[in-house]
C-alpha cells in the first residue's frame, strides 16, 4: 500500500493520529483516482481507500485526510468536468457510508500541481463542492498554506476563510515561496504568518481532533541529517512565537477591540434584522430617506499593521 | 444614481436587457457595500439597490448583475469575515424578496482589484457561498474571463465550471492579459479562447436570458473614435469565428466522440451504481479482487490539441 | 557523462547539431556548478565541460547551449551573489579560451526552477550579465518561450528582445501554461504564438547556425508511444502554419507598413541626430518652442490585432 | 510642469534632495516619452527634461530619478523595439551631456503598469540596457521593492542584485502585496524585509547621495489625516528595527561568518586564478583527475533562517 502515507505525531499534549490518503503517487492514478475516466481505476482507488480506512480504524486514527492530487484535469479538451465531479462526490459518499469509522474526514485543497487544474482549488471552492453534493457535515478542511498562496491568496487566507465557514479542521504548518509557482513544502519560518494562523485557531477554540502537521521537507540542497532537526526546531519555535504573539494580541484586546468597535453598529435596532436576515430593501430605503448619506470612515489599515508589529 | 450602470444590447436575434449593479465607484463604498462594517452604508447600498431593481423592472430587464467590486477586504487585520459574509448573504436575500421582479440575478466573480481579496473569488467559490446561504436557486453566474485568469485559471475555466454546476447564466466576452495582474477589459481577439467558450455555451443549450456582453474598452493608448468600431468588429468577428468553429467541432463529433468514449466504461453494470451514488467500497474491493490492476490509458492531450487546431 | 544531453536534428534543410550542457542533474551540482561555493565542484563542472566541448568538437557541433539550471540561489541568506556571478563569468571565459572550437555558444535563460532564483533570469538580464563581464561577443541566447512566460513576459517577448539586441541565436520551440508556475515543456500548439516567433526569426534573417529545437515532452498522463508522433507532428504543423502566416504578413506588408509609418517621423531633419545620438536637449527645447504641443496619436492596438487575426 | 514630481526629505541626518522625472502622467506620453514613435513627443519630453534638470541644478539636487512609466509597449504588434531602445538610450545621452549638472542619475526599474511591458523590467535587465548603450557610468538604480515583486522576485532581490553589480544608488522604501499583480505603494511594515534591505545597504557602505525614500501612500480605504502620520511612523519604525537587526547581524558576525566560510575554498591555490579569471578547463580537469569527486555539502537554508529569526 505504497500510496497510503501514515503520519503519527504528538502535539500540544494531545495525541493526534493522522492517516492521509494520497492516491496520486502511482501511475495508475495519473488521470485521477475518483475522477478517472476509467471506472476500473476508480474501483482500485476505492479498494485502496477501504484498506486505508480499515487501517485508520485499527490505529484509532482521529483524522483521515484526502488530498486529491490528481483529481482535476491537464487539458479541458479531453475532460467531462460534470461527470468527474459527480464521481468524486460519490466516491466520498462511499467513504462516509463505511461502517464503524469514527475519525474526522478532511479535504486538503490545492489549486494545481501535479494537475494543471485541481477541483479542490481553494478553501471556499471545496466548501462549494461539499455543499453542492451534501457532504458538508461529513468533511472539514485541512489547510496547507503553501497551497493557499499557489491559489493566489495570502498565507493565512484559507485558514481564515475555512474557519469563518466553520470548516477548519486541521492545518499543515508549512510554507511556500510566494515568488515561486510550485509547492515547496518548506518549514515555516515567518513569525507574522504563524501569528495570524495561531490567532485564527485560538479564536475558533482550537482544532481538535485536528492539529498542526509539519508536512514539510528540508530544501533540495540539504544533505546533512542535522538540517532536519534544525528545521523542525526552527519551525516549531516560529509557531510557538506565533502562538505567544496571538495570545498576547487576544489578551490585550486592543486589536480585537478595534475590530469589535468597527462592526458595533449592527448590534441594535433594525440592524439586528439585517443580522438575522429578516430586513427588507424598503426598510433600508426608509432609513436613508431619514438619515441621508453615511459618514465615510477610514479602515485604518496602517494603524492595525503598526499595532500588530508591536506583537512581533 | 451614478453607481448604476445600464447596458442595452441586441445579440443573436434575441433582445437582452441588462442592469448591472456596481456599488463600488462611490467613496462611500470604499470599505464595501453589503459587507461594509457600518450598517448605515449597507442601508445606502440597499436603498440604491431598490432603485436599481425598480428601474430594472420598469425597463423589463431580463438580467440583473451584481459585481461586488468592494465586497472583500484590503487587510485581514481589521476584518470580521464571518460577519461580512452573513451581511452579504442577507443583502442578497433582501433583493430576492423584492416583489414583482422577474429578471435573472447574476453574480460576477472577481478575485481582486480594487480589493486585495474579494469574496466572489472565482466561479466555484461563489457557488460555495450561494449554497452555504441557500441562495443557489435565485442566482446564476456572469463569468468575465479576464477575472478568471486573474484567479489563476485558464480563460475558459470558470465558464466551463459554472456550466458544469448548472450555474452559467451569462458571459462578459472580454479578455485580459495573462502576463498582467490586473483587469484590462480588452476586446477579445483570441480565436482559440472564443471557440472554447462558444462550445461550452452550445453544449449547455445557450445562455437565455443571458448572453454575450462586451464589457470591454479600447486600450489606454487609444484616442481615435475609429478604434472603438474596429475593436467591436474585430471582437465580434473573433466570437463569430469561435461560434463557427464550435459548431463544426460539435457537428463533426470527432472530439465529442473521443470524450464520450473516454468515459464510456461507466455506462453499465455496477458503474451505474457509482453514477447514482449507491455503490460501496466493498463492491469496489470485490471488483478489484476479481479483476486486478487496471490498464493505464493515455489522456492523449496532444492528439486532442492537434485535432482542435484543425478547427481554428 | 550522464550530465551531458546530446541532441541531433535536421530542420529547414540545414543540418544542425546541438550539444547542451545541463550541469544540474547530479546532486553534486545541487548548490550550483560554476556558482558553487565549493571550488572543488566548480572544478568538476569545468572537467565535465571540457569533455563536453571535446565531444562537441569531435561531432562538429554548430551550437553549444549552456543552461545554468542551478546557477542561482535558494535563499539569499547563505549566498554571496557578487562572488557567484564572477565565478560564473570566469567559468564561461574558460570555455571561450578552449582552443579549436568553432561552435556557437548559447545561454538559455530561465528565471527559476529548480532554483528559487536563477541568474539567467530572462533575455535582457542575461545580456546585462554578458556585457558586464565582456562575454557578449562569444555568446548568443537560446530562448525557450516557456521560460519567458515563467519570467512574467508574453510568449514571444524574449525572442523579440534577444533579436532586438542582436543576440537571438536559437529557439527551443516548446510552450508552457501561462496559468502554471513551473516549466511544462509542452509541445507548442498555439498558432498565434508560433506566428509571432517565426515573424521575428524571418525579420532577423534566420537563426543559423541555430534553429528550432523541440525541447518538449508529452504530458505526464501520456503513455502511448503514438502520442510522441502525434505531438511532434502537431507541433511541427503549428510552427509550419506560423511560418506560413509570418511570410504572408511580411509579404503583404500591411502590418510592417503600418509599423514603418508609425516611426516615419524619425527619418529626416534633426531626428536623424536623435537616431545617431548626437542631438541635445537644447535642440529639443528649441523645436518645442517653435512647434508647441504634439498631436496625440492612437496606438491602434485593436486594429493591429484584428488584421493579425486575418492571417491566423 | 505638472509632470515633474519634486521630493524633498531629510533622513539619517543627511539632507537628501530628489528630483523625479515621471514623464507619464500626461496623455501626450501615452505611447512613451523617449520611446514615443512620434519624434515630436520625444522632443517635448526632452524640453521638459531640460526644465527638470535646470530645476534640479537650481535646487542643488543630489539625485535625479528617471522612472520610464510609459517606456515600453502595450502590444508588440505595433512596436519597433530596436528603434525604441535606441531612442531611449539617446534620450539619456542628451541628459548626460547637459552641462554643469552634478547630481546622480537614477533609473527606477518597473516591469509593467501602466504599460503591458516596460523596458526597465528589473535591476539586471536595466543594467544590461545601460551597459549595451555605454551609459553604466552615468546612471545608478533606484530600487522600489514592490516593483521587484511585480517582476517575480523576492522583496529584497533587486536591492541585492543592484548592489552586487555596484549599481545600487537609492531605495524607495515601500512595499507591495505579493498576492496582487499591481503596484500598491504601501508603507513597508515587514520587519524581515526591512532587515534584509538595510543589511545590504550597510554592507555596501550606505547609499550616499541616495537614501531611503517613502514613495508610499495610505490605502485606498484611508480617509483620516491621522492615518498618514501613523503610516509614516509605523514604516519608519519598521526600517529602524530593520536597521537595528541588520547591525546586530553584522556585528555578531555569525551569519556573515557562515557565508564567508561557505566560500572560503576560493582563497588559495589555483582557485585564486579562478577568482582572477585566468584559470583554464585543462587545470580544472587535472585537479579532478587528482582529487576526484567532491564532497556534497548542505546549503543549510533552515539553519540560516532559524538564526536570522533570532534577530527579528
PDB file of C-alpha atoms in Angstrom, chain B residues 25-153:
ATOM      1  CA  UNK B  25     -17.498  53.657  -7.735  1.00  0.00           C
ATOM      2  CA  UNK B  26     -18.522  55.958  -4.869  1.00  0.00           C
ATOM      3  CA  UNK B  27     -16.040  56.504  -1.974  1.00  0.00           C
ATOM      4  CA  UNK B  28     -18.937  55.680   0.315  1.00  0.00           C
ATOM      5  CA  UNK B  29     -18.446  52.012  -0.624  1.00  0.00           C
ATOM      6  CA  UNK B  30     -14.690  52.057  -0.192  1.00  0.00           C
ATOM      7  CA  UNK B  31     -14.976  49.526   2.646  1.00  0.00           C
ATOM      8  CA  UNK B  32     -17.681  47.534   0.924  1.00  0.00           C
ATOM      9  CA  UNK B  33     -21.385  47.999   0.265  1.00  0.00           C
ATOM     10  CA  UNK B  34     -23.219  44.925   1.600  1.00  0.00           C
ATOM     11  CA  UNK B  35     -20.101  43.992   3.584  1.00  0.00           C
ATOM     12  CA  UNK B  36     -19.417  47.453   4.998  1.00  0.00           C
ATOM     13  CA  UNK B  37     -18.700  47.444   8.752  1.00  0.00           C
ATOM     14  CA  UNK B  38     -21.035  50.443   9.037  1.00  0.00           C
ATOM     15  CA  UNK B  39     -24.688  49.403   8.692  1.00  0.00           C
ATOM     16  CA  UNK B  40     -25.530  52.926   7.530  1.00  0.00           C
ATOM     17  CA  UNK B  41     -23.532  52.261   4.369  1.00  0.00           C
ATOM     18  CA  UNK B  42     -25.202  48.879   3.894  1.00  0.00           C
ATOM     19  CA  UNK B  43     -28.547  50.696   4.162  1.00  0.00           C
ATOM     20  CA  UNK B  44     -27.461  53.173   1.498  1.00  0.00           C
ATOM     21  CA  UNK B  45     -26.489  50.298  -0.769  1.00  0.00           C
ATOM     22  CA  UNK B  46     -29.862  48.726  -0.091  1.00  0.00           C
ATOM     23  CA  UNK B  47     -31.680  51.926  -0.973  1.00  0.00           C
ATOM     24  CA  UNK B  48     -29.712  52.192  -4.209  1.00  0.00           C
ATOM     25  CA  UNK B  49     -30.274  48.531  -4.957  1.00  0.00           C
ATOM     26  CA  UNK B  50     -34.026  49.042  -4.523  1.00  0.00           C
ATOM     27  CA  UNK B  51     -33.892  51.922  -7.003  1.00  0.00           C
ATOM     28  CA  UNK B  52     -31.850  49.729  -9.353  1.00  0.00           C
ATOM     29  CA  UNK B  53     -34.349  46.899  -9.117  1.00  0.00           C
ATOM     30  CA  UNK B  54     -37.274  49.288  -9.661  1.00  0.00           C
ATOM     31  CA  UNK B  55     -35.519  50.650 -12.747  1.00  0.00           C
ATOM     32  CA  UNK B  56     -34.788  47.132 -13.980  1.00  0.00           C
ATOM     33  CA  UNK B  57     -38.455  46.239 -13.517  1.00  0.00           C
ATOM     34  CA  UNK B  58     -39.650  49.330 -15.417  1.00  0.00           C
ATOM     35  CA  UNK B  59     -37.236  48.548 -18.250  1.00  0.00           C
ATOM     36  CA  UNK B  60     -38.292  44.909 -18.304  1.00  0.00           C
ATOM     37  CA  UNK B  61     -34.688  43.871 -17.629  1.00  0.00           C
ATOM     38  CA  UNK B  62     -34.030  40.180 -18.152  1.00  0.00           C
ATOM     39  CA  UNK B  63     -30.768  40.132 -16.217  1.00  0.00           C
ATOM     40  CA  UNK B  64     -29.558  41.908 -13.123  1.00  0.00           C
ATOM     41  CA  UNK B  65     -25.820  41.554 -12.487  1.00  0.00           C
ATOM     42  CA  UNK B  66     -24.172  42.048  -9.085  1.00  0.00           C
ATOM     43  CA  UNK B  67     -20.477  42.771  -9.198  1.00  0.00           C
ATOM     44  CA  UNK B  68     -19.211  43.130  -5.666  1.00  0.00           C
ATOM     45  CA  UNK B  69     -16.199  45.229  -6.505  1.00  0.00           C
ATOM     46  CA  UNK B  70     -15.609  46.177  -2.873  1.00  0.00           C
ATOM     47  CA  UNK B  71     -17.136  43.148  -1.144  1.00  0.00           C
ATOM     48  CA  UNK B  72     -13.941  41.823   0.371  1.00  0.00           C
ATOM     49  CA  UNK B  73     -11.010  43.115   2.379  1.00  0.00           C
ATOM     50  CA  UNK B  74      -7.793  45.087   1.977  1.00  0.00           C
ATOM     51  CA  UNK B  75      -6.304  43.695   5.178  1.00  0.00           C
ATOM     52  CA  UNK B  76      -7.429  40.782   7.318  1.00  0.00           C
ATOM     53  CA  UNK B  77      -6.322  42.693  10.451  1.00  0.00           C
ATOM     54  CA  UNK B  78      -9.437  44.881  10.538  1.00  0.00           C
ATOM     55  CA  UNK B  79     -11.957  42.438   9.064  1.00  0.00           C
ATOM     56  CA  UNK B  80     -14.601  40.143  10.569  1.00  0.00           C
ATOM     57  CA  UNK B  81     -15.007  37.787   7.620  1.00  0.00           C
ATOM     58  CA  UNK B  82     -17.850  35.732   9.112  1.00  0.00           C
ATOM     59  CA  UNK B  83     -19.912  38.870   9.821  1.00  0.00           C
ATOM     60  CA  UNK B  84     -19.289  40.313   6.359  1.00  0.00           C
ATOM     61  CA  UNK B  85     -20.254  37.084   4.584  1.00  0.00           C
ATOM     62  CA  UNK B  86     -23.516  36.919   6.542  1.00  0.00           C
ATOM     63  CA  UNK B  87     -24.307  40.568   5.783  1.00  0.00           C
ATOM     64  CA  UNK B  88     -23.667  39.990   2.079  1.00  0.00           C
ATOM     65  CA  UNK B  89     -25.921  36.926   2.074  1.00  0.00           C
ATOM     66  CA  UNK B  90     -28.681  38.823   3.875  1.00  0.00           C
ATOM     67  CA  UNK B  91     -28.289  41.733   1.452  1.00  0.00           C
ATOM     68  CA  UNK B  92     -28.894  39.338  -1.456  1.00  0.00           C
ATOM     69  CA  UNK B  93     -31.893  37.884   0.407  1.00  0.00           C
ATOM     70  CA  UNK B  94     -33.437  41.360   0.513  1.00  0.00           C
ATOM     71  CA  UNK B  95     -33.091  41.515  -3.275  1.00  0.00           C
ATOM     72  CA  UNK B  96     -34.686  38.082  -3.658  1.00  0.00           C
ATOM     73  CA  UNK B  97     -37.645  39.164  -1.501  1.00  0.00           C
ATOM     74  CA  UNK B  98     -38.260  42.171  -3.795  1.00  0.00           C
ATOM     75  CA  UNK B  99     -41.787  41.668  -5.090  1.00  0.00           C
ATOM     76  CA  UNK B 100     -42.747  41.541  -8.748  1.00  0.00           C
ATOM     77  CA  UNK B 101     -39.265  41.260 -10.183  1.00  0.00           C
ATOM     78  CA  UNK B 102     -38.836  38.703 -12.937  1.00  0.00           C
ATOM     79  CA  UNK B 103     -35.228  39.066 -14.062  1.00  0.00           C
ATOM     80  CA  UNK B 104     -32.335  36.662 -13.579  1.00  0.00           C
ATOM     81  CA  UNK B 105     -29.955  37.646 -10.788  1.00  0.00           C
ATOM     82  CA  UNK B 106     -26.305  37.159 -11.699  1.00  0.00           C
ATOM     83  CA  UNK B 107     -23.136  37.370  -9.597  1.00  0.00           C
ATOM     84  CA  UNK B 108     -19.927  38.274 -11.410  1.00  0.00           C
ATOM     85  CA  UNK B 109     -16.895  36.668  -9.740  1.00  0.00           C
ATOM     86  CA  UNK B 110     -13.670  38.623  -9.460  1.00  0.00           C
ATOM     87  CA  UNK B 111     -10.740  37.640  -7.239  1.00  0.00           C
ATOM     88  CA  UNK B 112      -9.217  41.047  -6.532  1.00  0.00           C
ATOM     89  CA  UNK B 113      -8.990  44.683  -7.648  1.00  0.00           C
ATOM     90  CA  UNK B 114      -9.913  47.100  -6.267  1.00  0.00           C
ATOM     91  CA  UNK B 115      -9.898  44.928  -3.107  1.00  0.00           C
ATOM     92  CA  UNK B 116      -6.883  42.849  -2.107  1.00  0.00           C
ATOM     93  CA  UNK B 117      -9.300  39.953  -1.715  1.00  0.00           C
ATOM     94  CA  UNK B 118     -12.897  39.775  -2.934  1.00  0.00           C
ATOM     95  CA  UNK B 119     -15.341  37.221  -1.564  1.00  0.00           C
ATOM     96  CA  UNK B 120     -16.626  36.424  -5.083  1.00  0.00           C
ATOM     97  CA  UNK B 121     -13.183  34.986  -5.865  1.00  0.00           C
ATOM     98  CA  UNK B 122     -13.993  32.589  -8.712  1.00  0.00           C
ATOM     99  CA  UNK B 123     -16.925  30.540 -10.047  1.00  0.00           C
ATOM    100  CA  UNK B 124     -16.878  27.589  -7.661  1.00  0.00           C
ATOM    101  CA  UNK B 125     -16.182  29.681  -4.560  1.00  0.00           C
ATOM    102  CA  UNK B 126     -19.202  31.876  -5.428  1.00  0.00           C
ATOM    103  CA  UNK B 127     -21.284  28.701  -5.858  1.00  0.00           C
ATOM    104  CA  UNK B 128     -19.996  27.668  -2.428  1.00  0.00           C
ATOM    105  CA  UNK B 129     -21.156  30.953  -0.929  1.00  0.00           C
ATOM    106  CA  UNK B 130     -24.573  30.727  -2.614  1.00  0.00           C
ATOM    107  CA  UNK B 131     -25.109  27.117  -1.499  1.00  0.00           C
ATOM    108  CA  UNK B 132     -23.968  27.888   2.052  1.00  0.00           C
ATOM    109  CA  UNK B 133     -26.581  30.648   2.391  1.00  0.00           C
ATOM    110  CA  UNK B 134     -29.327  28.902   0.426  1.00  0.00           C
ATOM    111  CA  UNK B 135     -29.237  31.379  -2.466  1.00  0.00           C
ATOM    112  CA  UNK B 136     -28.336  28.935  -5.249  1.00  0.00           C
ATOM    113  CA  UNK B 137     -31.823  28.883  -6.815  1.00  0.00           C
ATOM    114  CA  UNK B 138     -32.084  32.671  -7.064  1.00  0.00           C
ATOM    115  CA  UNK B 139     -28.709  33.414  -8.636  1.00  0.00           C
ATOM    116  CA  UNK B 140     -26.604  32.349 -11.582  1.00  0.00           C
ATOM    117  CA  UNK B 141     -23.101  33.465 -12.563  1.00  0.00           C
ATOM    118  CA  UNK B 142     -21.976  36.079 -15.065  1.00  0.00           C
ATOM    119  CA  UNK B 143     -18.454  34.987 -15.985  1.00  0.00           C
ATOM    120  CA  UNK B 144     -15.893  37.541 -17.124  1.00  0.00           C
ATOM    121  CA  UNK B 145     -12.924  35.548 -18.396  1.00  0.00           C
ATOM    122  CA  UNK B 146     -10.308  38.143 -17.516  1.00  0.00           C
ATOM    123  CA  UNK B 147     -11.451  37.785 -13.920  1.00  0.00           C
ATOM    124  CA  UNK B 148     -10.986  34.042 -14.404  1.00  0.00           C
ATOM    125  CA  UNK B 149      -7.372  34.482 -15.472  1.00  0.00           C
ATOM    126  CA  UNK B 150      -6.794  36.854 -12.505  1.00  0.00           C
ATOM    127  CA  UNK B 151      -7.867  33.971 -10.239  1.00  0.00           C
ATOM    128  CA  UNK B 152      -5.137  31.765 -11.712  1.00  0.00           C
ATOM    129  CA  UNK B 153      -7.317  29.768 -14.092  1.00  0.00           C
TER     130      UNK B 153
END
